[in-house]
Short mmCIF file of C-alpha atoms and ligand atoms in Angstrom, two decimals:
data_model
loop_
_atom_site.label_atom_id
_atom_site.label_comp_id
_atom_site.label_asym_id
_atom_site.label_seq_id
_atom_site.Cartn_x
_atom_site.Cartn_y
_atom_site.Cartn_z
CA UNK A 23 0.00 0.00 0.00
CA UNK A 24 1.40 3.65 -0.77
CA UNK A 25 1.50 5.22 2.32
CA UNK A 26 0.19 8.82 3.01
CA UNK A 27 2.58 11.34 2.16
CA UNK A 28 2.23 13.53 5.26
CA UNK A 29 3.38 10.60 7.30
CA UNK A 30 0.51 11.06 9.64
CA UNK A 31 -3.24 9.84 8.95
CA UNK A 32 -4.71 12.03 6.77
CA UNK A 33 -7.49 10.78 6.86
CA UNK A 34 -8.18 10.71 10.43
CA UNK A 35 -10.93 12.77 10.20
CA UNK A 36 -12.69 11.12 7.80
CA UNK A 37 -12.14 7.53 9.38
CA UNK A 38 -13.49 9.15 13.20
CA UNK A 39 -16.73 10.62 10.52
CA UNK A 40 -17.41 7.71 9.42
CA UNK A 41 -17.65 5.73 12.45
CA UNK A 42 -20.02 7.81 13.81
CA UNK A 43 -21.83 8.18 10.82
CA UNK A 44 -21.82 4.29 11.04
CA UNK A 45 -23.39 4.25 14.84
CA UNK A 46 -26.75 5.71 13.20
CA UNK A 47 -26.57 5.83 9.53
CA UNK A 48 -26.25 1.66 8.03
CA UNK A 49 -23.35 0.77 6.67
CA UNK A 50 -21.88 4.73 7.33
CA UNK A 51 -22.61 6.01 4.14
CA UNK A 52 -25.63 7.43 2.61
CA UNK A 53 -25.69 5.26 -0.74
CA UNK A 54 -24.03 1.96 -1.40
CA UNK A 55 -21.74 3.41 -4.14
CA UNK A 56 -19.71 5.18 -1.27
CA UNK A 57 -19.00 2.59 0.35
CA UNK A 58 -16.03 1.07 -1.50
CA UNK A 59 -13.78 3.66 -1.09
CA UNK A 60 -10.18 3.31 0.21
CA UNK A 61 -8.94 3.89 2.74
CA UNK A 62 -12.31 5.41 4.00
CA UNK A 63 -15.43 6.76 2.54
CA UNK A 64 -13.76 10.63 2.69
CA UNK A 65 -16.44 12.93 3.86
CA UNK A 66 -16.26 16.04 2.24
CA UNK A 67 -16.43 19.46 3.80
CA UNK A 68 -16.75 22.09 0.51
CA UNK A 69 -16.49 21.96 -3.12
CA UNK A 70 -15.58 24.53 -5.70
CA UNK A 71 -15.06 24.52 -9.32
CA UNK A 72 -12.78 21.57 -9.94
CA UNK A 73 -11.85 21.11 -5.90
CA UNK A 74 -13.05 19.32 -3.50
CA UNK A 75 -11.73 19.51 0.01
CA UNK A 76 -12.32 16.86 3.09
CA UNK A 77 -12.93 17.61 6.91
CA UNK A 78 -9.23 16.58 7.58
CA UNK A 79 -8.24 19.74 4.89
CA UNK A 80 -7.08 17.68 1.93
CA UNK A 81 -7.90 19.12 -0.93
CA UNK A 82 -8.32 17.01 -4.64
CA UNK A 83 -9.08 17.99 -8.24
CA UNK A 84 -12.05 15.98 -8.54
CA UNK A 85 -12.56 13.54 -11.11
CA UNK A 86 -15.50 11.90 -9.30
CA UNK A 87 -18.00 15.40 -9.68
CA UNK A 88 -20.73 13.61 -7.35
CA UNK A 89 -21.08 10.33 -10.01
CA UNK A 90 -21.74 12.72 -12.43
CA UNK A 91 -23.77 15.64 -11.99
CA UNK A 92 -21.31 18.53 -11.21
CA UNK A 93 -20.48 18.93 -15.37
CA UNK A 94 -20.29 22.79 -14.54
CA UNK A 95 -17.72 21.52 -11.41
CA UNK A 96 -18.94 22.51 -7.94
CA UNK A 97 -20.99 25.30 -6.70
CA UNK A 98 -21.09 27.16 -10.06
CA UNK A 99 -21.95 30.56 -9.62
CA UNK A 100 -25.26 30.30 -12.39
CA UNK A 101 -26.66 27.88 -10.04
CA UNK A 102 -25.96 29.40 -7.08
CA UNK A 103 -28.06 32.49 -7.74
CA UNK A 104 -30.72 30.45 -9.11
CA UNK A 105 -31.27 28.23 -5.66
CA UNK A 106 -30.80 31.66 -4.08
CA UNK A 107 -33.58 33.55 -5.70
CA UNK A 108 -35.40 30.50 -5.42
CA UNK A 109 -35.06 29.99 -1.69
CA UNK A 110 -36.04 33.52 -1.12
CA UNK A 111 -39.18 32.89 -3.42
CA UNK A 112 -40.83 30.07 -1.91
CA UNK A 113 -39.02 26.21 -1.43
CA UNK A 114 -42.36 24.15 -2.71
CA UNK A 115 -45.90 24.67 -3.56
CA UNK A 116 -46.95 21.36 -4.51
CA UNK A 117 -48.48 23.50 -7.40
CA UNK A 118 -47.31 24.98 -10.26
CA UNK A 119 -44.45 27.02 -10.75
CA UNK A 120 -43.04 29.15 -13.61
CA UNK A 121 -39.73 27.16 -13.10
CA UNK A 122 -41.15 23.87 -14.27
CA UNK A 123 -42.68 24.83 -17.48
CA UNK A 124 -39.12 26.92 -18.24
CA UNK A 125 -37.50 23.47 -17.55
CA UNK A 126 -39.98 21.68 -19.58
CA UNK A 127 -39.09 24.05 -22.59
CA UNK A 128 -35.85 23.83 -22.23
CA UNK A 129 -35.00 20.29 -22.13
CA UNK A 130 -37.65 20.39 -25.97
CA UNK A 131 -35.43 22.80 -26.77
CA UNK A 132 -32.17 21.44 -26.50
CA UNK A 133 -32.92 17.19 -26.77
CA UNK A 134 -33.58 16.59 -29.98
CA UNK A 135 -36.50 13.42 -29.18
CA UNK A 136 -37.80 15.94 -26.77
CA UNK A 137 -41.42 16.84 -28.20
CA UNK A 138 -42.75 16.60 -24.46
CA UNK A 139 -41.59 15.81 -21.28
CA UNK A 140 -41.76 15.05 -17.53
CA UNK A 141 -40.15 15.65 -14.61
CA UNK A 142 -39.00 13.46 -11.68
CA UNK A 143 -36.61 13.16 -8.99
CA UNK A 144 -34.30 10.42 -9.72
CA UNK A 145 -32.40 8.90 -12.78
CA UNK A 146 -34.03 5.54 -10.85
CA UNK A 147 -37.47 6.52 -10.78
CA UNK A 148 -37.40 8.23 -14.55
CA UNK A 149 -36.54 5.03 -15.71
CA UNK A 150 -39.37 3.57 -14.13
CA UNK A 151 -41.95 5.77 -15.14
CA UNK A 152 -40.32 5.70 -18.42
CA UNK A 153 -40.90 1.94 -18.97
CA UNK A 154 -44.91 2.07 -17.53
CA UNK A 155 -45.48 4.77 -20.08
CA UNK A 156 -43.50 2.26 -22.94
CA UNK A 157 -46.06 -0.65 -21.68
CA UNK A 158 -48.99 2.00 -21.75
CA UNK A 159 -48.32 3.18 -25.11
CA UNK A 160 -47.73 -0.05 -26.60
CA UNK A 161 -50.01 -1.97 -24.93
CA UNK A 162 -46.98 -4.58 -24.23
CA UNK A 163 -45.62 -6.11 -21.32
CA UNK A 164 -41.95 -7.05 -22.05
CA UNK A 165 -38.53 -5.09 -22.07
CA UNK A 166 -35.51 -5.65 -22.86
CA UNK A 167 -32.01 -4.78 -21.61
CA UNK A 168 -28.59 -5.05 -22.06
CA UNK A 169 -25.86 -6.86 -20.28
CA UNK A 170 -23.72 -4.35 -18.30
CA UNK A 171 -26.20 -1.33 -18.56
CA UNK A 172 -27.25 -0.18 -15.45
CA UNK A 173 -30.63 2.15 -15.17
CA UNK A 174 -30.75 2.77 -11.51
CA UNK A 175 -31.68 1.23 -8.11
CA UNK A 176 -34.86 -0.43 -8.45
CA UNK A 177 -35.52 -4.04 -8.64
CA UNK A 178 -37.29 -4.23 -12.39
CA UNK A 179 -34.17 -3.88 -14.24
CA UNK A 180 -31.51 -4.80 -11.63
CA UNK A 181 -30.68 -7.59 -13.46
CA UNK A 182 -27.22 -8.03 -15.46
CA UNK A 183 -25.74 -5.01 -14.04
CA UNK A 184 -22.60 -4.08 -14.58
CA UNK A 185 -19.98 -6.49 -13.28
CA UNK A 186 -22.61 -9.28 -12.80
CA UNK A 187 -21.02 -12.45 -15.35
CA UNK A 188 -24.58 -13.28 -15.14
CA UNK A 189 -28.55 -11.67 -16.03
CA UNK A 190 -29.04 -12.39 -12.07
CA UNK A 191 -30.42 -9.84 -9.63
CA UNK A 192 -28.20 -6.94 -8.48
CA UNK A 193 -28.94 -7.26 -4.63
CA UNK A 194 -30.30 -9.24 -2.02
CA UNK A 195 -34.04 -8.80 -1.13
CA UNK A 196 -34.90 -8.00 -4.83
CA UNK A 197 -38.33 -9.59 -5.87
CA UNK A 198 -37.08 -11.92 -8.91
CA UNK A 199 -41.06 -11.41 -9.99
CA UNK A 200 -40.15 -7.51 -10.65
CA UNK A 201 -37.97 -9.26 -13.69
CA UNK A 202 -40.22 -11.56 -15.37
CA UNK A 203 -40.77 -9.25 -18.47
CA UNK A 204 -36.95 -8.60 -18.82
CA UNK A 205 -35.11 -10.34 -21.41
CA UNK A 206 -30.89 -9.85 -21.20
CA UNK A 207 -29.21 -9.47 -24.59
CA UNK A 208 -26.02 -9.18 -24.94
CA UNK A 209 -24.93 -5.17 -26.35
CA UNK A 210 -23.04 -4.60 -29.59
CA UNK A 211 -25.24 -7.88 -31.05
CA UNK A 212 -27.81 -7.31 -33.60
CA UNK A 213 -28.71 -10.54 -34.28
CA UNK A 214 -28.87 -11.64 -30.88
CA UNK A 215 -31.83 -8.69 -30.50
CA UNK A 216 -33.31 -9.22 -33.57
CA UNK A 217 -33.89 -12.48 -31.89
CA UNK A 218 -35.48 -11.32 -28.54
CA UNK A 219 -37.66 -9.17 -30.53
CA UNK A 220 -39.32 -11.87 -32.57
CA UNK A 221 -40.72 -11.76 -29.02
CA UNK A 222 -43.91 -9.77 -30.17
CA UNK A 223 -45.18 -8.78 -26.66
CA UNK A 224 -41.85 -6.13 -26.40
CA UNK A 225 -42.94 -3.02 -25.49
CA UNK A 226 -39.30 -1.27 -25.14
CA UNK A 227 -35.51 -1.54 -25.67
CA UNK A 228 -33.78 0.63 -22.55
CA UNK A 229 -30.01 1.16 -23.01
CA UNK A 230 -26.70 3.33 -22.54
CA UNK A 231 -25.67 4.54 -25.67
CA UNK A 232 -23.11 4.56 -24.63
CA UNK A 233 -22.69 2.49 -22.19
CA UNK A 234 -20.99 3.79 -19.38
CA UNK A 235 -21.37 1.76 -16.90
CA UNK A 236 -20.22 -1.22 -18.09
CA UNK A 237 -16.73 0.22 -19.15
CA UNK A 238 -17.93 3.55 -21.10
CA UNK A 239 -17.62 1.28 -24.41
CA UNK A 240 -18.82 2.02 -27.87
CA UNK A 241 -21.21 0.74 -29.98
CA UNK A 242 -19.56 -0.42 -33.25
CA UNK A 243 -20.67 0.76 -36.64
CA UNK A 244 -23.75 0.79 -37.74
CA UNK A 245 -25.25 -1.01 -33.78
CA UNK A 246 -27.27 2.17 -32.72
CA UNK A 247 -29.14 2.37 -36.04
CA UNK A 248 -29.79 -0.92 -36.18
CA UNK A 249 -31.38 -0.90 -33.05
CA UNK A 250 -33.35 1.60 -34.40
CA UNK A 251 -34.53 0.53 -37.34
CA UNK A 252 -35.04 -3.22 -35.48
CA UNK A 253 -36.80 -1.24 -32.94
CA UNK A 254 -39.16 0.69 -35.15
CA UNK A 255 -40.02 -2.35 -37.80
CA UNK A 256 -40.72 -4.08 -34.45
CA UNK A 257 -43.47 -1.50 -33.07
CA UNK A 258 -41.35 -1.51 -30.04
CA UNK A 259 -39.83 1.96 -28.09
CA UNK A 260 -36.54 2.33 -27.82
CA UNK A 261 -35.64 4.33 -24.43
CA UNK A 262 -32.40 5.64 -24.41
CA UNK A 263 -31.28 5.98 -21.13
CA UNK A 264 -29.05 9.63 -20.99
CA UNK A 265 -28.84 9.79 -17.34
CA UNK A 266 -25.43 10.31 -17.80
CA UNK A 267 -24.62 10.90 -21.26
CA UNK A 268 -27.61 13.85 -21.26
CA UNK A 269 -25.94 17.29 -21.57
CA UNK A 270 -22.82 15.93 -21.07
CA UNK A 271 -21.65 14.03 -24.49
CA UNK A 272 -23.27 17.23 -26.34
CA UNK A 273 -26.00 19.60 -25.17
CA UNK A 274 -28.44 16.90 -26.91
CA UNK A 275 -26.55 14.22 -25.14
CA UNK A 276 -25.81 11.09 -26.92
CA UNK A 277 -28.24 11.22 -29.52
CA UNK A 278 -27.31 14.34 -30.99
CA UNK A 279 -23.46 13.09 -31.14
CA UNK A 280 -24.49 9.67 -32.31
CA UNK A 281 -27.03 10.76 -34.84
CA UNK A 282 -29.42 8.45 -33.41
CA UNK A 283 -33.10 9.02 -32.10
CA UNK A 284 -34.95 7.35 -29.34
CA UNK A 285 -38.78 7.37 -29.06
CA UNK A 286 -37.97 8.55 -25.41
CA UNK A 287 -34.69 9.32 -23.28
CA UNK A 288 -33.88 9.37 -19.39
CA UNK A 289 -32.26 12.66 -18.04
CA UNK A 290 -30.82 13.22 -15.02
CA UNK A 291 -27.37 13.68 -13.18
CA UNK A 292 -25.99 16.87 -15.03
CA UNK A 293 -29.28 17.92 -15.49
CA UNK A 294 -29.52 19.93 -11.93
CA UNK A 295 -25.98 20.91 -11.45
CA UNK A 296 -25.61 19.06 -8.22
CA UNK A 297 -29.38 19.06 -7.20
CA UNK A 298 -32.33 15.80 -7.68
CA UNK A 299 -34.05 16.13 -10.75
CA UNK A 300 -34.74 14.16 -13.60
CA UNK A 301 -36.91 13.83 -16.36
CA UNK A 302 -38.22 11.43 -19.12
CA UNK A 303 -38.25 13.27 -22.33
CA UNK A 304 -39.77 12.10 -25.76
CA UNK A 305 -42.62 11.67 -28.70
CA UNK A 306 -45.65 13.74 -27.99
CA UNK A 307 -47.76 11.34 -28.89
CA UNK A 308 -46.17 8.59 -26.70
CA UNK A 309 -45.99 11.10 -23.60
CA UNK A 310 -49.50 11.76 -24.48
CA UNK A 311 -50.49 8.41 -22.10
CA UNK A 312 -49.60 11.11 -19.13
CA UNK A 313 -51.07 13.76 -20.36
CA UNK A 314 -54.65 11.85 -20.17
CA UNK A 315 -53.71 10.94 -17.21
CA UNK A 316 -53.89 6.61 -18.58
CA UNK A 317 -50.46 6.26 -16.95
CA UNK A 318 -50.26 8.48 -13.60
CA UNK A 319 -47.03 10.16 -13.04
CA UNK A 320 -47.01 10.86 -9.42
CA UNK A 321 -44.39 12.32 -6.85
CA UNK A 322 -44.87 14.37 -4.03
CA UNK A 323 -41.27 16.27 -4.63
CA UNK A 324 -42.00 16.17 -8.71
CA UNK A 325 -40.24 19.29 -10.40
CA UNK A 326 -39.73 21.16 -6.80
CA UNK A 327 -38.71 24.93 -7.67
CA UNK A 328 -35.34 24.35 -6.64
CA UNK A 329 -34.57 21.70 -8.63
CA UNK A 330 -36.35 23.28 -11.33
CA UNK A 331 -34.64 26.50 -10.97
CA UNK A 332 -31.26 24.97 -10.53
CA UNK A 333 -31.72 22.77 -14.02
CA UNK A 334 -33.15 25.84 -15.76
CA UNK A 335 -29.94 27.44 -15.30
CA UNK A 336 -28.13 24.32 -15.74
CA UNK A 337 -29.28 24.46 -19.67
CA UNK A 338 -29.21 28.36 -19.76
CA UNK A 339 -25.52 28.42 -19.17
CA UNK A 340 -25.12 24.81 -20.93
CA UNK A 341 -26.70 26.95 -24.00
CA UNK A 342 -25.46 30.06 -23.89
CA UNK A 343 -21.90 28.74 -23.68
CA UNK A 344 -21.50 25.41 -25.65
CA UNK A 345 -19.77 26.68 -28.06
CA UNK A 346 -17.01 27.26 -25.99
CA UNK A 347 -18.00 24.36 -23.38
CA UNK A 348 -18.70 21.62 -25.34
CA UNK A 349 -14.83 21.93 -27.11
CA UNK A 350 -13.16 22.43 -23.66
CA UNK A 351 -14.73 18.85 -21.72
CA UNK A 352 -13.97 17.47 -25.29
CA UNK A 353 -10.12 18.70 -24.84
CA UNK A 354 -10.12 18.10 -21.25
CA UNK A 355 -11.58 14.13 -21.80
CA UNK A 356 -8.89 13.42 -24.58
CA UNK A 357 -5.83 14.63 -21.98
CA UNK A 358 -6.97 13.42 -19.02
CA UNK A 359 -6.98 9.99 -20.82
CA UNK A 360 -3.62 10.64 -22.79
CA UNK A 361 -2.06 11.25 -19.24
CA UNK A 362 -3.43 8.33 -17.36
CA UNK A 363 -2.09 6.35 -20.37
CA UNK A 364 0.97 7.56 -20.87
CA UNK A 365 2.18 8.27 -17.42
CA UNK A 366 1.06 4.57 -16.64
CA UNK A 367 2.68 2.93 -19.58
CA UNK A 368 5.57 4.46 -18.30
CA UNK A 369 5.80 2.76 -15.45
CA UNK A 370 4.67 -0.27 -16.98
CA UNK A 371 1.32 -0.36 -15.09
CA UNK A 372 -1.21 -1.78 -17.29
CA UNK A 373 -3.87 0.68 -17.65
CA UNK A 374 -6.17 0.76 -19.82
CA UNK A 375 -8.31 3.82 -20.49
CA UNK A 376 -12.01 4.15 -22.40
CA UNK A 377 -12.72 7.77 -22.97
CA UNK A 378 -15.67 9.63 -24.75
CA UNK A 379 -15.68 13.67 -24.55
CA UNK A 380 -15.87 14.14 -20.76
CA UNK A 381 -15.97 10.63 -19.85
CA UNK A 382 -14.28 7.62 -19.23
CA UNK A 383 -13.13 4.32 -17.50
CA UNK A 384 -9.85 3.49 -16.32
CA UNK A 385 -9.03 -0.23 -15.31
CA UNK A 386 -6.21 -2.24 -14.62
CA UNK A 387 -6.18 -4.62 -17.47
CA UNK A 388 -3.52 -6.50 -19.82
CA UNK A 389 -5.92 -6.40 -22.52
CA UNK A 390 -8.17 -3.61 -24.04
CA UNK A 391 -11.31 -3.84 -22.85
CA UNK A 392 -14.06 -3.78 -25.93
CA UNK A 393 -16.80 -5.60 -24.01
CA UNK A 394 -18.25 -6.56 -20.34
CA UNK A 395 -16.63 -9.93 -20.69
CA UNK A 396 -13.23 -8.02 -20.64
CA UNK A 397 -14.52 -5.64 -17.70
CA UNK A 398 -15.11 -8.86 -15.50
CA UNK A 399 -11.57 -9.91 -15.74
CA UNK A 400 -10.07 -6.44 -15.58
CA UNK A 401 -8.57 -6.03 -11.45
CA UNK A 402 -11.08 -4.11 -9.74
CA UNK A 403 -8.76 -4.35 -6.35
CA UNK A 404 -5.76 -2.93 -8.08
CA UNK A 405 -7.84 0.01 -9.56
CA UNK A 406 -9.07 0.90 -5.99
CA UNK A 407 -5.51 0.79 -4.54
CA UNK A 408 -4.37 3.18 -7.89
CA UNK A 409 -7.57 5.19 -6.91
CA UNK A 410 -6.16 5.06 -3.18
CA UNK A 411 -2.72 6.32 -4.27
CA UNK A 412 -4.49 8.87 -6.28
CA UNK A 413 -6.35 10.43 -3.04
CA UNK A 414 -2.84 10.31 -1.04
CA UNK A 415 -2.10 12.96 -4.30
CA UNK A 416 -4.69 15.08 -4.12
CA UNK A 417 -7.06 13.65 -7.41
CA UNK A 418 -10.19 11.85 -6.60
CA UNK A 419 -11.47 9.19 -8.87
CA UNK A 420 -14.33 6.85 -8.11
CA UNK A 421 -13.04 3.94 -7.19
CA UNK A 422 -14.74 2.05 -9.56
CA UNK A 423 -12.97 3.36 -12.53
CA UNK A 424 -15.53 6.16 -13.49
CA UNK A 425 -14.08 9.33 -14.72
CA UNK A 426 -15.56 12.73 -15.35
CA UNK A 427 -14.51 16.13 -16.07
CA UNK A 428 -15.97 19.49 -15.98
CA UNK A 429 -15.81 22.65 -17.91
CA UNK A 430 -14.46 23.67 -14.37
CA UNK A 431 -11.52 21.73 -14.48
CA UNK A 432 -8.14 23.75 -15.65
CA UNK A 433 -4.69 23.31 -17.35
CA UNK A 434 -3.19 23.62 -13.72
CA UNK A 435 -5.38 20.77 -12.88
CA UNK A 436 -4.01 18.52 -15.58
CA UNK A 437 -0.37 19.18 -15.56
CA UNK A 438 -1.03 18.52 -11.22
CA UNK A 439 -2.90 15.43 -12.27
CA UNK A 440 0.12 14.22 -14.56
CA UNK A 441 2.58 14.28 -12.16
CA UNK A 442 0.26 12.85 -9.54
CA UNK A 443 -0.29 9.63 -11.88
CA UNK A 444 3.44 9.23 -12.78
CA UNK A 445 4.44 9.37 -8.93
CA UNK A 446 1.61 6.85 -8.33
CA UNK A 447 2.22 4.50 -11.18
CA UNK A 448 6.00 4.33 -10.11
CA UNK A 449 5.23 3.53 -7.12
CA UNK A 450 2.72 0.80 -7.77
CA UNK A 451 5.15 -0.83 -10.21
CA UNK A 452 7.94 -0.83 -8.17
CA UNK A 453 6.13 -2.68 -5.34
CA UNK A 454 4.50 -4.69 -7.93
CA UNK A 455 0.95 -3.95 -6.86
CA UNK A 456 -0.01 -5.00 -10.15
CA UNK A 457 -0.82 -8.23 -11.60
CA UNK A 458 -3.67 -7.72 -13.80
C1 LIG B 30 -27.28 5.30 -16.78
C2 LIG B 30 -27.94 5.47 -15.45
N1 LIG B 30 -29.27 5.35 -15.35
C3 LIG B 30 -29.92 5.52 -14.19
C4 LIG B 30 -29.23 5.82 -13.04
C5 LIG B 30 -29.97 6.00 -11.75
O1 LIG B 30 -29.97 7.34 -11.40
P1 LIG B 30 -30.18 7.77 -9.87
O2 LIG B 30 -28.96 7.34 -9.13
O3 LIG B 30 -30.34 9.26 -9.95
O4 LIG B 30 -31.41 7.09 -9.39
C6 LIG B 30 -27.85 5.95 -13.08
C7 LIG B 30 -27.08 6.25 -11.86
O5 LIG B 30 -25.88 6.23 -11.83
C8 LIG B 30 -27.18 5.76 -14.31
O6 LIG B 30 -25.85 5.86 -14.40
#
């Protein structure tokens, strides 16, 4: 293990946090994500732009940006004064609000299968209410999804998750009946869902299009269309599920940089800059089974005008600035990845690293890794001691392998980042911490 470079715990703060947290709050953290983290889930005291900085006073250019959300980095000043002028307006109605229709607009404006919308919480729960409006508007029952795509917490489609070898459940106490109308299919195959849709009872095809999750990996040529055009001879929706690719692969997300369109699409994450919201976004006529109110989109905390306010300036600034924004996470993506490769290959650490604009996926891993076969063998240990080594250096990765930047992040960041990753790498080879 690379020891801390102060000498002294670091961390000490962090570990005494979490302990207590752990005396009330299960397991010590507040989602199970967290939890992996080494040597301690860090608990954070402030964030700002690319920085975050812990209660023991460490500071890191952050690379995790809250799983995904913070694309404008933390506490940016647009969304800021919108929560402000929001919280001296009123905090929630459970009515209508001026924020929610600007939201609503916006999000048609800027996603290209965006006719209508709604709004929601949670990338989980959009998901969900995207599939009952699939099965309304279809009058189907089945769906399908992909191995290695993930789509949230709930037990319907927590089935061949990423880094599951099999189509099983995600978690204990999942009700395997919740699954019954979910085929598996393998991504990347068009044959193999040609096949599942000779199925006639499908009412939807949910997927990553890029899927993230399981390794941010590419569809090959010609996949995405396929799906579509399989998809539409088929009578069947295809859902695209953007909750992290929305507003962050392009302002359209991942359909306007693949070309591709989806009957509807899951937003979320970047959507609120930091705060719950989500939406499901698509054909007017197939959002039209919640507008009669046939499929009932409930939720107490549904489009609250904080949320609202913060994702309305979210896409205001994301607008008003991609021309200059959209270029910058591109740059930032392709370095970050050219230094994690290079400085790594340099010390002969086998990393390999999947990048797409401002994402990617690092893992330690002798071989590329194309598919979710090749994720399963990569060494998730060794990536969480790199990620470990990482934190001793002041750059925070999720432990997982997830990367993100933001158009907050700077040169200064990157050229701090390289020499970070070079010390670490050198340090892993030479004690032969890897053996992937
Ligand atoms: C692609 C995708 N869909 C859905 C979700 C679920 O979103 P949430 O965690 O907001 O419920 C996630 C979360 O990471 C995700 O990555």
């Amino acid at each position: 293990m690379i020891r801390s470079t102060s000498g002294t715990d670091r961390y000490a703060a962090s570990r005494g946090q979490h302990e207590r947290a752990a005396r009330s709050l299960a397991g010590g953290v507040a989602t199970a994500f967290r939890a992996p983290q080494l040597p301690v889930p860090i608990t954070m005291a402030g964030g700002s732009g690319s920085h975050l900085r812990d209660i023991d006073g460490n500071e890191y250019i952050d690379y995790g940006l809250a799983f995904g959300p913070m694309l404008l980095g933390h506490s940016p000043a647009s969304v800021i004064e919108a929560v402000q002028r929001q919280v001296a307006t009123g905090i929630g109605y459970g009515a209508s609000h001026r924020a929610e229709a600007d939201l609503a607009e916006a999000i048609c404006r800027t996603v290209p299968c965006a006719e209508r919308c709604i709004i929601s919480n949670s990338g989980s729960e959009a998901v969900h209410i995207a599939l009952r409006i699939a099965r309304a508007a279809t009058g189907r029952r089945r769906v399908i999804k992909f191995q290695g795509h993930f789509h949230g917490w709930l037990d319907p489609l927590s089935v061949g998750n990423p880094g599951s070898p099999d189509a099983g459940p995600a978690t204990a106490g999942q009700d395997p009946g919740a699954s019954e109308s979910v085929t598996v299919c393998p991504w990347n195959d068009l044959d193999a869902l040609a096949a599942a849709l000779d199925d006639v009872d499908v009412a939807a095809v949910i997927m990553e299009p890029l899927a993230v999750n399981g390794g941010c990996l590419v569809a090959g040529p010609g996949y995405l269309e396929g799906v579509r055009r399989l998809t539409s001879n088929a009578g069947t929706l295809l859902i695209f599920d953007e909750v992290i690719t929305g507003f962050r692969l392009a302002l359209g997300g991942a359909q306007e940089r693949f070309g591709v369109i989806p009957d509807l699409a899951v937003l979320g994450k970047a959507l609120g800059g930091g705060l719950p919201i989500s939406a499901v976004a698509g054909r007017a006529d197939v959002l039209e089974e919640v507008a009669t109110w046939r499929v009932r989109h409930a939720g107490t905390f549904n489009a609250n005008p904080i949320s609202a306010a913060a994702a309305v300036a979210v896409i205001g600034q994301l607008e008003r600035e991609a021309a200059t924004i959209y270029p910058r996470l591109e740059s930032l993506g392709d370095q970050l990845a050219a230094i994690l490769r290079e400085e790594t290959a340099n010390a002969g650490v086998p990393l390999v690293v999947n990048q797409v604009g401002a994402m990617g996926y690092a893992f330690v891993s002798n071989v590329p890794v194309t598919d979710h076969d090749a994720l399963l063998r990569a060494d998730a240990d060794a990536f969480r001691r790199f990620a470990a080594a990482l934190l001793d250096e002041g750059v925070h990765v999720i432990s997982r392998g997830l990367l993100y930047v933001s158009a907050a992040h700077t040169d200064a960041d990157l050229e701090h980042t390289r020499a970070a990753v070079a010390r670490v790498a050198q340090a892993m080879s030479a004690t032969s911490q890897v053996n992937a």
